[in-house]
Structures are given as structure tokens and as C-alpha cells.
PDB file of C-alpha atoms and ligand atoms in Angstrom:
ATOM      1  CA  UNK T  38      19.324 -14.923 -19.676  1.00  0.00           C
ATOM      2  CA  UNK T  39      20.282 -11.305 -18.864  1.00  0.00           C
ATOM      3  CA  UNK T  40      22.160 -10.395 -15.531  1.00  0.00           C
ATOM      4  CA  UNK T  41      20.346  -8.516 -13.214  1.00  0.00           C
ATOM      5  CA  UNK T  42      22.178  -8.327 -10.341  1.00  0.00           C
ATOM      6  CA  UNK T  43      25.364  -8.483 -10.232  1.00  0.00           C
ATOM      7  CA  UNK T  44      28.349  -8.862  -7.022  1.00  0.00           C
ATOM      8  CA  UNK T  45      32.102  -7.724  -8.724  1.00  0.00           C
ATOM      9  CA  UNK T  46      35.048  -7.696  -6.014  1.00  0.00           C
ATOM     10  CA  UNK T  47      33.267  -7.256  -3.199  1.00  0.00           C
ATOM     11  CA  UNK T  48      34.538  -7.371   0.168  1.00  0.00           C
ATOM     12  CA  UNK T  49      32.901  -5.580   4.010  1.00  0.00           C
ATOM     13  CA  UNK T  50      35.286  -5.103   6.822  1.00  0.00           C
ATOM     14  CA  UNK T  51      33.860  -3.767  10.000  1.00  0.00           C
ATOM     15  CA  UNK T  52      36.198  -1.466  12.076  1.00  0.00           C
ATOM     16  CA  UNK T  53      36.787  -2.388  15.154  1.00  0.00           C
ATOM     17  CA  UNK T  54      37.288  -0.047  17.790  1.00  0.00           C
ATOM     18  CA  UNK T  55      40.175  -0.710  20.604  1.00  0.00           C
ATOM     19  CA  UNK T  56      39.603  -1.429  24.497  1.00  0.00           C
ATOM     20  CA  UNK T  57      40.235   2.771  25.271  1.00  0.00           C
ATOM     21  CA  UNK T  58      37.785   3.437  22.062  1.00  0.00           C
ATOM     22  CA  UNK T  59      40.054   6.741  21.104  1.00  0.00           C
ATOM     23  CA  UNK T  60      41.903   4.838  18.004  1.00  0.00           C
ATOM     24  CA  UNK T  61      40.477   2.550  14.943  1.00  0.00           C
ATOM     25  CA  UNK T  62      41.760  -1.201  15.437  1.00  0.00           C
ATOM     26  CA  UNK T  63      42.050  -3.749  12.774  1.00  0.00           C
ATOM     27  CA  UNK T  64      39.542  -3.769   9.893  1.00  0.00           C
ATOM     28  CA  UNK T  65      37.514  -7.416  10.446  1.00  0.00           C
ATOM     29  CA  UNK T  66      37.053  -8.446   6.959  1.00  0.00           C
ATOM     30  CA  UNK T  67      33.317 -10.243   6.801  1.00  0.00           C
ATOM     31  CA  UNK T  68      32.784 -10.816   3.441  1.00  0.00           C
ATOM     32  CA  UNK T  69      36.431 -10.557   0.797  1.00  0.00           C
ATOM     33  CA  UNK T  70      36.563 -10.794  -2.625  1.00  0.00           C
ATOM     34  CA  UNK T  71      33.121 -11.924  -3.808  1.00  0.00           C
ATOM     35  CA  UNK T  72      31.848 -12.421  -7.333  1.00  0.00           C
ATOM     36  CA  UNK T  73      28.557 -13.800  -8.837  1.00  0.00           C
ATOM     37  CA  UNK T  74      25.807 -12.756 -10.960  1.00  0.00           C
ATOM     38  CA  UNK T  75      22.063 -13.354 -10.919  1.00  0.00           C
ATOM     39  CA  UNK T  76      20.059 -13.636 -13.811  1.00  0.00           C
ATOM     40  CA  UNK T  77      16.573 -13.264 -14.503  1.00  0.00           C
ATOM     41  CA  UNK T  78      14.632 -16.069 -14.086  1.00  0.00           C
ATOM     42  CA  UNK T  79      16.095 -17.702 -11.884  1.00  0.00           C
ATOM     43  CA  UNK T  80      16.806 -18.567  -8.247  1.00  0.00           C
ATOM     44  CA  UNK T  81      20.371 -18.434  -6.805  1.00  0.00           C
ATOM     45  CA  UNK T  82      21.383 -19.976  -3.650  1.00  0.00           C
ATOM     46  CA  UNK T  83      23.794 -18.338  -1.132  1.00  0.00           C
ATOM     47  CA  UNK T  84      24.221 -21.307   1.268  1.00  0.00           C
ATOM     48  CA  UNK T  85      26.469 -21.650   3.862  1.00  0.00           C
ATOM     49  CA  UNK T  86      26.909 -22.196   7.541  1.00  0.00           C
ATOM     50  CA  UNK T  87      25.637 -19.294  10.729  1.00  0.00           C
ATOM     51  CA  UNK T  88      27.946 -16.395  10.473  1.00  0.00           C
ATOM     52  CA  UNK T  89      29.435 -16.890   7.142  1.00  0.00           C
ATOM     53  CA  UNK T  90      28.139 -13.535   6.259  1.00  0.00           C
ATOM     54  CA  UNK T  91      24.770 -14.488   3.999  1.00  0.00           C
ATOM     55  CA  UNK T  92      23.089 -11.932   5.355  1.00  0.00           C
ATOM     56  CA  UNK T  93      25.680  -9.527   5.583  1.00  0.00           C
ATOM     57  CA  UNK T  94      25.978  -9.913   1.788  1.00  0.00           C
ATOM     58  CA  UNK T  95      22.206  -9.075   1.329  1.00  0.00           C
ATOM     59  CA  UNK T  96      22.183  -6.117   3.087  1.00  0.00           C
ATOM     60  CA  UNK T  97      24.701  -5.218   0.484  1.00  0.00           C
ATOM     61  CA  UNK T  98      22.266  -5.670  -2.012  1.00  0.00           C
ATOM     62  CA  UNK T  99      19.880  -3.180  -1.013  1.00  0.00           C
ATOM     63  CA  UNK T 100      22.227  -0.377   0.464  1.00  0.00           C
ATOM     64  CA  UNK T 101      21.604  -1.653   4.373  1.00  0.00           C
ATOM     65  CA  UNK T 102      25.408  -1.682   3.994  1.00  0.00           C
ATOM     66  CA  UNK T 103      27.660  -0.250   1.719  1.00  0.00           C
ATOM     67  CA  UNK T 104      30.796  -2.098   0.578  1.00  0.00           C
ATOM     68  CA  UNK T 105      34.478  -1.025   1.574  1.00  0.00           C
ATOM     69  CA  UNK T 106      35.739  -2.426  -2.112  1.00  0.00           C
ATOM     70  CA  UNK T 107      34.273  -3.785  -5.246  1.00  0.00           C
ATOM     71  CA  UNK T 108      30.680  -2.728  -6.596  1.00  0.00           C
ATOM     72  CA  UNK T 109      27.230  -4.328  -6.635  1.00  0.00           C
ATOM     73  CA  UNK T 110      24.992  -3.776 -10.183  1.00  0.00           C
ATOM     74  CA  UNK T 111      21.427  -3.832 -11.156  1.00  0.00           C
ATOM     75  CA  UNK T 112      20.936  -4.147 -14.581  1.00  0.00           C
ATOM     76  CA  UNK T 113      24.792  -3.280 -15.180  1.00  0.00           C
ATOM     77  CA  UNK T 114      24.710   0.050 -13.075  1.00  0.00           C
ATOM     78  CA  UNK T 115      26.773   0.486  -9.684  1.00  0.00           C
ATOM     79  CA  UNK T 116      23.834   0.112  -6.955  1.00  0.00           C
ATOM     80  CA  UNK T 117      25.691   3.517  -5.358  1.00  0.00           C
ATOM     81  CA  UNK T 118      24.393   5.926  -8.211  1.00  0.00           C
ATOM     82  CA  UNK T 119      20.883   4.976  -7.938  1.00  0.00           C
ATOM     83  CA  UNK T 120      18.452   6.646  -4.947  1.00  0.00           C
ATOM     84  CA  UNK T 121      18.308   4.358  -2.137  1.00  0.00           C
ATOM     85  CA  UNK T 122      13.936   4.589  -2.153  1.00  0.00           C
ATOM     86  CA  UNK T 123      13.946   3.345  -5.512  1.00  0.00           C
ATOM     87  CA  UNK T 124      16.705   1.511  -5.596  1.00  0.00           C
ATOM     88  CA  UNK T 125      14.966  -0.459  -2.158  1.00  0.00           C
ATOM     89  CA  UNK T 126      11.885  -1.023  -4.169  1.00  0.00           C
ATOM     90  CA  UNK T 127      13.554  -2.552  -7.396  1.00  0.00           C
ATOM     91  CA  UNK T 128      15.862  -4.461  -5.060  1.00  0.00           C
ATOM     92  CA  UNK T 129      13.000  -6.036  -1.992  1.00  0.00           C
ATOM     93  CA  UNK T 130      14.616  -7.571   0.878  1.00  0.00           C
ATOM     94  CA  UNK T 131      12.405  -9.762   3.046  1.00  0.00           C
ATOM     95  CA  UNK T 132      14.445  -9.932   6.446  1.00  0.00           C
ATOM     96  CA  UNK T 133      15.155 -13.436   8.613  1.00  0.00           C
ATOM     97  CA  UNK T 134      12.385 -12.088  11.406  1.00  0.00           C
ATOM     98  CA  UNK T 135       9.303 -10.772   9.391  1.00  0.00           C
ATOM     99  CA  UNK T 136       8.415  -7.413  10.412  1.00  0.00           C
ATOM    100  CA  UNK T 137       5.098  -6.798  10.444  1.00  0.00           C
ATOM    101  CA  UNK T 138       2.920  -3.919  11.845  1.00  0.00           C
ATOM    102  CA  UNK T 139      -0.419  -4.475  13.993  1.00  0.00           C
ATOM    103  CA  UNK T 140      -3.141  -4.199  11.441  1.00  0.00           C
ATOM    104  CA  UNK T 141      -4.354  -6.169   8.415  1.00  0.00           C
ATOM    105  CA  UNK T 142      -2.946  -7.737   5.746  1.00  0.00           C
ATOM    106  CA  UNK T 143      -3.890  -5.338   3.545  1.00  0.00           C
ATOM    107  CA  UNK T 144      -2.626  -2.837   5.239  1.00  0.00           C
ATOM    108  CA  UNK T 145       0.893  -4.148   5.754  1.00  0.00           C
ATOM    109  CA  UNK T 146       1.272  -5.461   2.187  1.00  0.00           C
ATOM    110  CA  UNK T 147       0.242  -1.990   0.968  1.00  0.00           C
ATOM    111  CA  UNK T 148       2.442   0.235   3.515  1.00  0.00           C
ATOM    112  CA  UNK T 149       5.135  -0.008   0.513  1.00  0.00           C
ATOM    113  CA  UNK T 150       3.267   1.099  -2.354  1.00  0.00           C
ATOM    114  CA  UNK T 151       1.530   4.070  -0.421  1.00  0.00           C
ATOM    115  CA  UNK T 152       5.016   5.299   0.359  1.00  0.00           C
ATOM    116  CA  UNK T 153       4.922   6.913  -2.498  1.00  0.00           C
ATOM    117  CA  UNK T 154       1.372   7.584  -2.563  1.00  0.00           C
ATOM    118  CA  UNK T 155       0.855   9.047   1.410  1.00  0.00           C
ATOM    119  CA  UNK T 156      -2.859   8.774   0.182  1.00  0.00           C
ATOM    120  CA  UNK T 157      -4.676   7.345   3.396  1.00  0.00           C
ATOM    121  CA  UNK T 158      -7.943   5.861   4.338  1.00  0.00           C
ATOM    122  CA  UNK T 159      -9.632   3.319   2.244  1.00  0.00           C
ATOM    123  CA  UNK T 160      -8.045   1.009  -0.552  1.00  0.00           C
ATOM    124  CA  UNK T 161      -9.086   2.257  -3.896  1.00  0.00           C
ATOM    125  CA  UNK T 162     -10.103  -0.755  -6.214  1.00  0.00           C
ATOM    126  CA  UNK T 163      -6.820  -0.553  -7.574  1.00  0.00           C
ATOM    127  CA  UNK T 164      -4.668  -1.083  -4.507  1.00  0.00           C
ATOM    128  CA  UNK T 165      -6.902  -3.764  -3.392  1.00  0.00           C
ATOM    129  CA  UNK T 166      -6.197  -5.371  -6.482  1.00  0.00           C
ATOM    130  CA  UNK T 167      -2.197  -4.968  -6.030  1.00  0.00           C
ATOM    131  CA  UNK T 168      -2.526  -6.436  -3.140  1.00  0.00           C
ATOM    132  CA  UNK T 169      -4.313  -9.407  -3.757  1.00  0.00           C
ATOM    133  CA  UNK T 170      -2.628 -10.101  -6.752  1.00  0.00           C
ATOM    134  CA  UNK T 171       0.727  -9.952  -4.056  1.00  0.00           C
ATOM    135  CA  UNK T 172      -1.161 -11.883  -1.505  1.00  0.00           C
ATOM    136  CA  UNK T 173      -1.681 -14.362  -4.463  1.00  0.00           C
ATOM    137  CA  UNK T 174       1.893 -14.645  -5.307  1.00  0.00           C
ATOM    138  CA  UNK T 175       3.021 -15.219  -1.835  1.00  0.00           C
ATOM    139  CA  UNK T 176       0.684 -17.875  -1.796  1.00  0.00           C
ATOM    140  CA  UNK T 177      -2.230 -16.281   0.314  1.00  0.00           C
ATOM    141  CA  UNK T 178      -6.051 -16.837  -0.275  1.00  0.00           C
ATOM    142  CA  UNK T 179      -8.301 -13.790  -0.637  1.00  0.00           C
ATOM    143  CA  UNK T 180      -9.926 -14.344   2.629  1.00  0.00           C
ATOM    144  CA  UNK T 181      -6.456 -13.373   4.155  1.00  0.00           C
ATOM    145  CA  UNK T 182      -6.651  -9.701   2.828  1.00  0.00           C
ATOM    146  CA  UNK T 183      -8.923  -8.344   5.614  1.00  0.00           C
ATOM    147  CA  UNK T 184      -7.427 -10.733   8.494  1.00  0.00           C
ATOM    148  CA  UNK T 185      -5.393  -8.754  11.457  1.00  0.00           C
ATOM    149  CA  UNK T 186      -1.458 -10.014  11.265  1.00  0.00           C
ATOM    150  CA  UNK T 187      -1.462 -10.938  15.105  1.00  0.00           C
ATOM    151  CA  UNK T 188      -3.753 -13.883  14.443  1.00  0.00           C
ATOM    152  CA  UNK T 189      -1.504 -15.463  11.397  1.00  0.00           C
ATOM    153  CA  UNK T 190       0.595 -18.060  11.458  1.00  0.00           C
ATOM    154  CA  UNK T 191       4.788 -18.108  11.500  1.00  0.00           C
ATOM    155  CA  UNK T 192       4.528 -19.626   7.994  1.00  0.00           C
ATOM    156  CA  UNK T 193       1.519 -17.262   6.620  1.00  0.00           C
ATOM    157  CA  UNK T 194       3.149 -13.749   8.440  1.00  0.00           C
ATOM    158  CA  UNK T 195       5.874 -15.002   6.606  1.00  0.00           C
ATOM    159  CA  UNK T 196       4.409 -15.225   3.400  1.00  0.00           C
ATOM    160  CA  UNK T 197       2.693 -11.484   4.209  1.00  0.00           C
ATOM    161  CA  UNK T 198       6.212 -10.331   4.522  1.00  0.00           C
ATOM    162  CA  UNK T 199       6.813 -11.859   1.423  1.00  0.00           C
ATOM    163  CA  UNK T 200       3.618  -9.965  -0.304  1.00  0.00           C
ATOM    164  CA  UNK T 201       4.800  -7.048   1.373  1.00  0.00           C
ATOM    165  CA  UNK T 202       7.809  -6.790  -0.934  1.00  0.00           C
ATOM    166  CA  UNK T 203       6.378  -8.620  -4.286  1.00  0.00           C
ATOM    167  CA  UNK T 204       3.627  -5.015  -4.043  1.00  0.00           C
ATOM    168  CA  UNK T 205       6.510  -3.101  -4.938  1.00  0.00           C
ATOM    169  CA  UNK T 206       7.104  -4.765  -8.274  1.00  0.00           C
ATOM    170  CA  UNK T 207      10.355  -5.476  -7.722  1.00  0.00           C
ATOM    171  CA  UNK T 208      13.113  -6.761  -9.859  1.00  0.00           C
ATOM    172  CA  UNK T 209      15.159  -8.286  -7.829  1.00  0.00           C
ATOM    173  CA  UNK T 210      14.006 -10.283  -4.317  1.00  0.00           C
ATOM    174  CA  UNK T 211      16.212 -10.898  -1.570  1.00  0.00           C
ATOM    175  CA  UNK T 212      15.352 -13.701   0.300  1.00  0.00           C
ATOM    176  CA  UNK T 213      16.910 -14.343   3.871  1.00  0.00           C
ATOM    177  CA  UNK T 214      16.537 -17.869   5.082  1.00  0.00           C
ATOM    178  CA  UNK T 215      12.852 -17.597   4.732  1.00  0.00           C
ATOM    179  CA  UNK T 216      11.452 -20.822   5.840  1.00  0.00           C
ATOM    180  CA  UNK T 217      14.355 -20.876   9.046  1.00  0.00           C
ATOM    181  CA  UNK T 218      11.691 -21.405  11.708  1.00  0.00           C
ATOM    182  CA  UNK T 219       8.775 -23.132   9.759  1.00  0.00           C
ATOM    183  CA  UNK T 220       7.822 -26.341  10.064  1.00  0.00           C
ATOM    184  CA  UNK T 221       8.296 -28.738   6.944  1.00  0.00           C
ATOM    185  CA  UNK T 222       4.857 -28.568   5.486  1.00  0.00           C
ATOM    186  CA  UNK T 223       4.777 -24.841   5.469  1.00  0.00           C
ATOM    187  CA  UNK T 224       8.892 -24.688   4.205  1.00  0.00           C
ATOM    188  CA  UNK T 225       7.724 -26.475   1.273  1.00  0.00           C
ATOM    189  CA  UNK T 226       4.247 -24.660   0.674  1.00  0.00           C
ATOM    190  CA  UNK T 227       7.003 -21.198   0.550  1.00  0.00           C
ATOM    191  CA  UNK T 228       8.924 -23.142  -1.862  1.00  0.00           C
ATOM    192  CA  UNK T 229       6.604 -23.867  -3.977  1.00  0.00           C
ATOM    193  CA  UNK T 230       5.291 -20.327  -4.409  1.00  0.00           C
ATOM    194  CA  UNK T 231       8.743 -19.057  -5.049  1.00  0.00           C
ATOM    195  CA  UNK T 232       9.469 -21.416  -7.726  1.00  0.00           C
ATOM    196  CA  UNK T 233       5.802 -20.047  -8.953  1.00  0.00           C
ATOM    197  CA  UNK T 234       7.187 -16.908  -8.730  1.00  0.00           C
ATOM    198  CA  UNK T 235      10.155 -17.386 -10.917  1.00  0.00           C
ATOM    199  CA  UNK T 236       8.351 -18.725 -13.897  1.00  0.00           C
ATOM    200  CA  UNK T 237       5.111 -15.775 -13.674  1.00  0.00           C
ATOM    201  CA  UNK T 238       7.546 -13.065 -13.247  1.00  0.00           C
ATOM    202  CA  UNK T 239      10.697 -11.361 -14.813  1.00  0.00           C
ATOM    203  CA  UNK T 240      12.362 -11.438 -11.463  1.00  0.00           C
ATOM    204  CA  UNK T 241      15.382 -12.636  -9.992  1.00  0.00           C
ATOM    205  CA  UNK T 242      15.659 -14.376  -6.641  1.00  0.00           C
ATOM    206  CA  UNK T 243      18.511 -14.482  -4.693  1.00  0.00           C
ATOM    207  CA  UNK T 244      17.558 -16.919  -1.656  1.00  0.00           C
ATOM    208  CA  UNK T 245      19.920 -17.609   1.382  1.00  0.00           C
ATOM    209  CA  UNK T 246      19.850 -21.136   3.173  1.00  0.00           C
ATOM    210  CA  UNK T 247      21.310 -22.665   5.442  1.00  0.00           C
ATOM    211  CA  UNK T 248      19.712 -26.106   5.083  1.00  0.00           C
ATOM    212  CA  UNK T 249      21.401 -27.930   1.940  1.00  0.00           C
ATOM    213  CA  UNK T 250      18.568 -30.263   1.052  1.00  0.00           C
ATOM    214  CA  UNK T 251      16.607 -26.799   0.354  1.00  0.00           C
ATOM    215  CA  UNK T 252      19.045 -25.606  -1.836  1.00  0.00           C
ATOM    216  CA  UNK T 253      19.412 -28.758  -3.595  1.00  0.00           C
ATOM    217  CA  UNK T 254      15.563 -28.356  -4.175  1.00  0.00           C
ATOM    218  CA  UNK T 255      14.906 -24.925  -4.961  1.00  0.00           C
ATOM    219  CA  UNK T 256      17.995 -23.089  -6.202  1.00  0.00           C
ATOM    220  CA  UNK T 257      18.766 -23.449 -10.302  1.00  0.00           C
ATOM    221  CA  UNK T 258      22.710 -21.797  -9.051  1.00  0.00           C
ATOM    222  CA  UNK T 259      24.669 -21.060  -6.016  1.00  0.00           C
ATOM    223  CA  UNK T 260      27.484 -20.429  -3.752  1.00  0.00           C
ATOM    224  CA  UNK T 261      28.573 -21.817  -0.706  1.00  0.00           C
ATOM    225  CA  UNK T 262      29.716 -18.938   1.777  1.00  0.00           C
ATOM    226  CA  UNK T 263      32.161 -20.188   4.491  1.00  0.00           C
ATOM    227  CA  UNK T 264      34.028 -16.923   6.447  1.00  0.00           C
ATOM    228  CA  UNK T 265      32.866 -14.076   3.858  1.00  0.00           C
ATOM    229  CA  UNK T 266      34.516 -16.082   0.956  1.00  0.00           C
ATOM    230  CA  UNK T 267      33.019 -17.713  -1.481  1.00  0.00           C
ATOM    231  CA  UNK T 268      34.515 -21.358  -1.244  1.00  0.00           C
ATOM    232  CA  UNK T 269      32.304 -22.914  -3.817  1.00  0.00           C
ATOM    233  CA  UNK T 270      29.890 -22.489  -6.821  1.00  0.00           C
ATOM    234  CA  UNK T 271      27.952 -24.149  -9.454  1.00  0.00           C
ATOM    235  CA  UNK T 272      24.522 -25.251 -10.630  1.00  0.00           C
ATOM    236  CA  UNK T 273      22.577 -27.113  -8.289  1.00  0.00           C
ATOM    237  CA  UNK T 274      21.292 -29.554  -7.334  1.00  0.00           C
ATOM    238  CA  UNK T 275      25.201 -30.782  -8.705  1.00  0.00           C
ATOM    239  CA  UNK T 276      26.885 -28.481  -6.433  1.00  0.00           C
ATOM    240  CA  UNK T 277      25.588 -30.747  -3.197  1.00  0.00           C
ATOM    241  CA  UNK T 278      25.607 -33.992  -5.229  1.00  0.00           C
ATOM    242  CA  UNK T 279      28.460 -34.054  -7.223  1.00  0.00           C
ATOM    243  CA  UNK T 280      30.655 -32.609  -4.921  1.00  0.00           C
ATOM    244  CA  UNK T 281      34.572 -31.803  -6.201  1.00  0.00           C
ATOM    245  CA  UNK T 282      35.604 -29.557  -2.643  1.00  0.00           C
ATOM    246  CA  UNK T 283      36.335 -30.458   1.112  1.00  0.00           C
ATOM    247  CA  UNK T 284      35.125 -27.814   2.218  1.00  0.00           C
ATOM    248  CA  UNK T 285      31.912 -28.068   0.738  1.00  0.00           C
ATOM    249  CA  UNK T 286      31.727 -31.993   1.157  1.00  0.00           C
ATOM    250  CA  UNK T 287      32.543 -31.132   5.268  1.00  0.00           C
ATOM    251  CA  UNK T 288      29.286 -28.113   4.793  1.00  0.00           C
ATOM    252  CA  UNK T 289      27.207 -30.856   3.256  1.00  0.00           C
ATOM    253  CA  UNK T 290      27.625 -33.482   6.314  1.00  0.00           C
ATOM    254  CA  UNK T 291      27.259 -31.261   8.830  1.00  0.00           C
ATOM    255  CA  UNK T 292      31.000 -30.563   9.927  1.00  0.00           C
ATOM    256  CA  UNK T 293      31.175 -26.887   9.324  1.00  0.00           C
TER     257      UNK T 293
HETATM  258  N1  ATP C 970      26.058  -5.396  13.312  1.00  0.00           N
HETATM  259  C1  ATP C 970      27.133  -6.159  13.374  1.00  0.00           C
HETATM  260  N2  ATP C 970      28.242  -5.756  14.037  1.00  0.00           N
HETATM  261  C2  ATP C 970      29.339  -6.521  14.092  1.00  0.00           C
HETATM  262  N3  ATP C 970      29.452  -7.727  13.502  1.00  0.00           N
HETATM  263  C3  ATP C 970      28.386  -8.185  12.836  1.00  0.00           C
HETATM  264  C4  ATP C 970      27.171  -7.444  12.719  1.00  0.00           C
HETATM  265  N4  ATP C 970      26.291  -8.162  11.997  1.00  0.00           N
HETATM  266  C5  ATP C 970      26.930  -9.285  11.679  1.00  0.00           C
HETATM  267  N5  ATP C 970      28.179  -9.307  12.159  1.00  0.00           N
HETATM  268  C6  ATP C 970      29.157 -10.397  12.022  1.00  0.00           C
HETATM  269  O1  ATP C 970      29.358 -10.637  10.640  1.00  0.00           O
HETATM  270  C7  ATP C 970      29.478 -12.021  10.388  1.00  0.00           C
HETATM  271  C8  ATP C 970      28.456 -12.430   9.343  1.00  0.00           C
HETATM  272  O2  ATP C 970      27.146 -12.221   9.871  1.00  0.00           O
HETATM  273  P1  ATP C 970      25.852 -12.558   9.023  1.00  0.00           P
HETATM  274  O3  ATP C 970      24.682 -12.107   9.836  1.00  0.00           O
HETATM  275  O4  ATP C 970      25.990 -12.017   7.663  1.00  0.00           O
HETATM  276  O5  ATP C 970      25.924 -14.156   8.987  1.00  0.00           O
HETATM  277  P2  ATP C 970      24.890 -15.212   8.406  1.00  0.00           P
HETATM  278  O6  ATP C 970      25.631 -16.070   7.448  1.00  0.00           O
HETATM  279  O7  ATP C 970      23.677 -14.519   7.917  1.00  0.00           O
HETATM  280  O8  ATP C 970      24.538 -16.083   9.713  1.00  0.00           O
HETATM  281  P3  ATP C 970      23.135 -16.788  10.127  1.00  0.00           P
HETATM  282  O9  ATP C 970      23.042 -18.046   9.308  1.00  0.00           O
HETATM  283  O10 ATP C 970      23.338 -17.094  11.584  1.00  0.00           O
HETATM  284  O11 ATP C 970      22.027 -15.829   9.885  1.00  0.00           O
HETATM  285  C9  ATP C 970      29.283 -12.714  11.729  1.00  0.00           C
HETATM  286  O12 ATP C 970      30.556 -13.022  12.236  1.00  0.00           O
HETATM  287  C10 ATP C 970      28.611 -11.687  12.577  1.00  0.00           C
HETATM  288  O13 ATP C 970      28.940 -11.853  13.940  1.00  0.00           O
HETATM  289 MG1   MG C 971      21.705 -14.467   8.493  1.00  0.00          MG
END
């Protein structure tokens, strides 16, 4: 399998600024010295516990942050050379809060794609089509496409923030603990679209948890992110079952 996305070196200090806010203070590292590569095809976990810096580490991915050392790849090209509009629509990120705008689902899921297209009015045939076929992938009946977002579901805005992204085409989506506040029905109903997702498309996933029994389920890889460092890593579900660390045995019962 060919990489697709790949993390070399990378660390993301914050300044600080003192308690007279005229000088710098200490840099606050948040994420140091982190490697891994995603490949197509497949889903890779970044577990770990709150404010280990998962997200922090997406936002990386898609330019909402750029990092102070090391460099971040799509397709074997440094992330920094490429335009950030493009580079945002090869590289989707669906955020931990869905954002969604009044309006239908159609219109949401096709806000992206008429970015480049500031065409208004009506779907064509064509967009419609885009969209379903997005809708589809997310895991979203037909009947959903003309439905206003205010009246949906946590678990189905979610998956229309999901659609929202897959109608960009991208090549690389960034999930961010996308099933946090579902309940377990709908977790596993996301689950089992992404996994669809992986074997229809020549995407890859990069999917950041929290919960380890998810990981254990979903993810084919992973890491386990504890203070911005990347403490442990393997295929799964071995990394969680056979496990060879303290630090991730202490993650897996709870302790961390
Ligand atoms: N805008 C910000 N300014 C300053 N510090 C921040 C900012 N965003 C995040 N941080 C800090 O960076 C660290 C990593 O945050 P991040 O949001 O990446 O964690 P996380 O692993 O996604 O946590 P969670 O599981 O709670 O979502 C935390 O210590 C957090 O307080
Ligand atoms: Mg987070």
C-alpha cells in the first residue's frame, strides 16, 4: 500500500506570552517529535487520552496549524508547497462539533463543491447526484437530501458533516473523535460506514479516539498520543490486546 499521508519530525510549541505581555515566554511544546505514515486503504488510529494533542495534530494535517519543526506530506510532497484551498479539499477534516449551516442537506453537503463553482440557485442533476452519492457514503438515505439540518439527529448531522467533506473527493479524511457524543447504536452505525468507506474508496482515514474499544474495532494501525508524544504504536486490535508498554497498559484501564 502506498503512503499518502505522511507525519516526519513533527513537533507544535505554542508561545506563551508573560504576565506584562511585552516579552515571548517559554515555547509550550504540544506535540514533539512525531512520526507515522498513513496509507491508502486503510484506517489509522490516533488514540489517546483529553489533551494529548489529537486534535492539535489534525489541524496539522490540513494547514489549521502549521508546524514549528518537521514536515507533513501528501503523496510524498511537504503539505506547505501546496495551496491551502486545494490542499483543504484533498486533505477533509470533519471537526469534534459538526458545523452545519441552517438549510438542507443538500445544501450543506454541497457548500464545498460550489466553492469552486459560486454557481447558485438550483442543483443541476449533476450536483444532486454528488451529493447523494456523499449522503450515501456517510450512510444517509435519499429521503435525507431535501430535509432542513435543524431537525436531524446528533448522530445523522454528524454523518452530514461527514458527507459534507466525502463531496469534495478527498484523499485523505480526518476524522476527530466522530462518534464522541453519540449514543452506542448510532457510534457503531458511523463505524460501519467508515469501514464501508475504506474498502469503496482509494482514501485514507486517519480517525482520532479516545475510547479504546473503538479503536480496537475500527482502526487496521495506530498510535497512542500521551503529552504530544507518541508513546506507542502498532497494528490493532494487538496494540490494546497484546500490550508490551505501561503507559499504554495504564491508557487502556483507564489510569491516564
Ligand atoms: N488554541 C489553543 N491555545 C492554547 N492551547 C491550546 C489550544 N488548543 C489546544 N491547546 C492545548 O494543546 C493541548 C492539546 O490539545 P488538543 O485539543 O489537541 O487535545 P486532544 O487530544 O484533542 O483533547 P480532547 O480529547 O479533549 O479533544 C492541550 O493541552 C490544550 O489545552
Ligand atoms: Mg480533541
Amino acid at each position: 500500500m502506498a503512503e499518502r499521508l505522511g507525519f516526519s519530525s513533527v513537533s507544535f510549541a505554542r508561545l506563551t506570552l508573560d504576565n506584562n505581555r511585552k516579552a515571548p515566554a517559554e515555547k509550550r511544546a504540544i506535540i514533539r517529535n512525531v512520526s507515522f505514515s498513513v496509507k491508502v486503504g486503510e484506517i489509522f488510529i490516533i488514540a489517546g487520552p483529553s489533551g494529548s494533542g489529537k486534535s492539535t495534530l489534525l489541524r496539522l494535517a490540513n494547514r489549521l496549524l502549521v508546524p514549528t519543526d518537521g514536515t507533513v506530506r501528501l503523496d510524498g510532497l511537504d503539505i506547505s508547497e501546496l495551496e491551502v484551498t486545494a490542499l483543504r479539499r484533498r486533505i477533509g477534516l470533519v471537526q469534534q462539533t459538526p458545523a452545519l449551516f441552517p438549510g438542507t442537506v443538500l445544501e450543506n453537503v454541497l457548500y464545498g463543491p460550489r466553492l469552486s463553482r459560486p454557481d447558485r440557485g438550483r442543483a443541476t442533476p449533476k450536483e444532486r447526484e454528488l451529493v447523494l452519492r456523499s449522503i450515501t457514503l456517510a450512510g444517509l438515505a435519499e429521503s435525507f437530501l431535501d430535509r432542513n439540518t435543524d431537525q436531524l439527529s446528533e448522530g445523522e448531522m454528524q454523518r452530514v458533516a461527514i458527507a459534507r467533506v466525502l463531496a469534495n473527493q478527498p484523499e485523505v479524511l480526518l476524522l476527530d473523535e466522530p462518534t464522541a457524543s453519540l449514543d452506542p447504536t448510532s457510534t457503531l452505525t458511523i463505524e460501519k460506514h467508515v469501514r464501508m468507506l475504506k474498502e469503496r474508496e482509494q482514501i485514507a482515514i486517519l480517525f482520532v479516539t479516545h475510547d479504546v474499544e473503538q479503536a480496537k474495532r475500527i482502526g487496521d494501525r495506530g498510535i497512542l498520543l500521551v503529552s504530544g508524544q507518541v508513546v506507542d504504536e502498532g497494528p490493532l486490535p494487538k496494540l490494546f490486546t497484546e500490550i508490551r508498554n505501561d503507559t499504554t497498559r495504564a491508557f487502556v484501564s483507564g489510569e491516564l
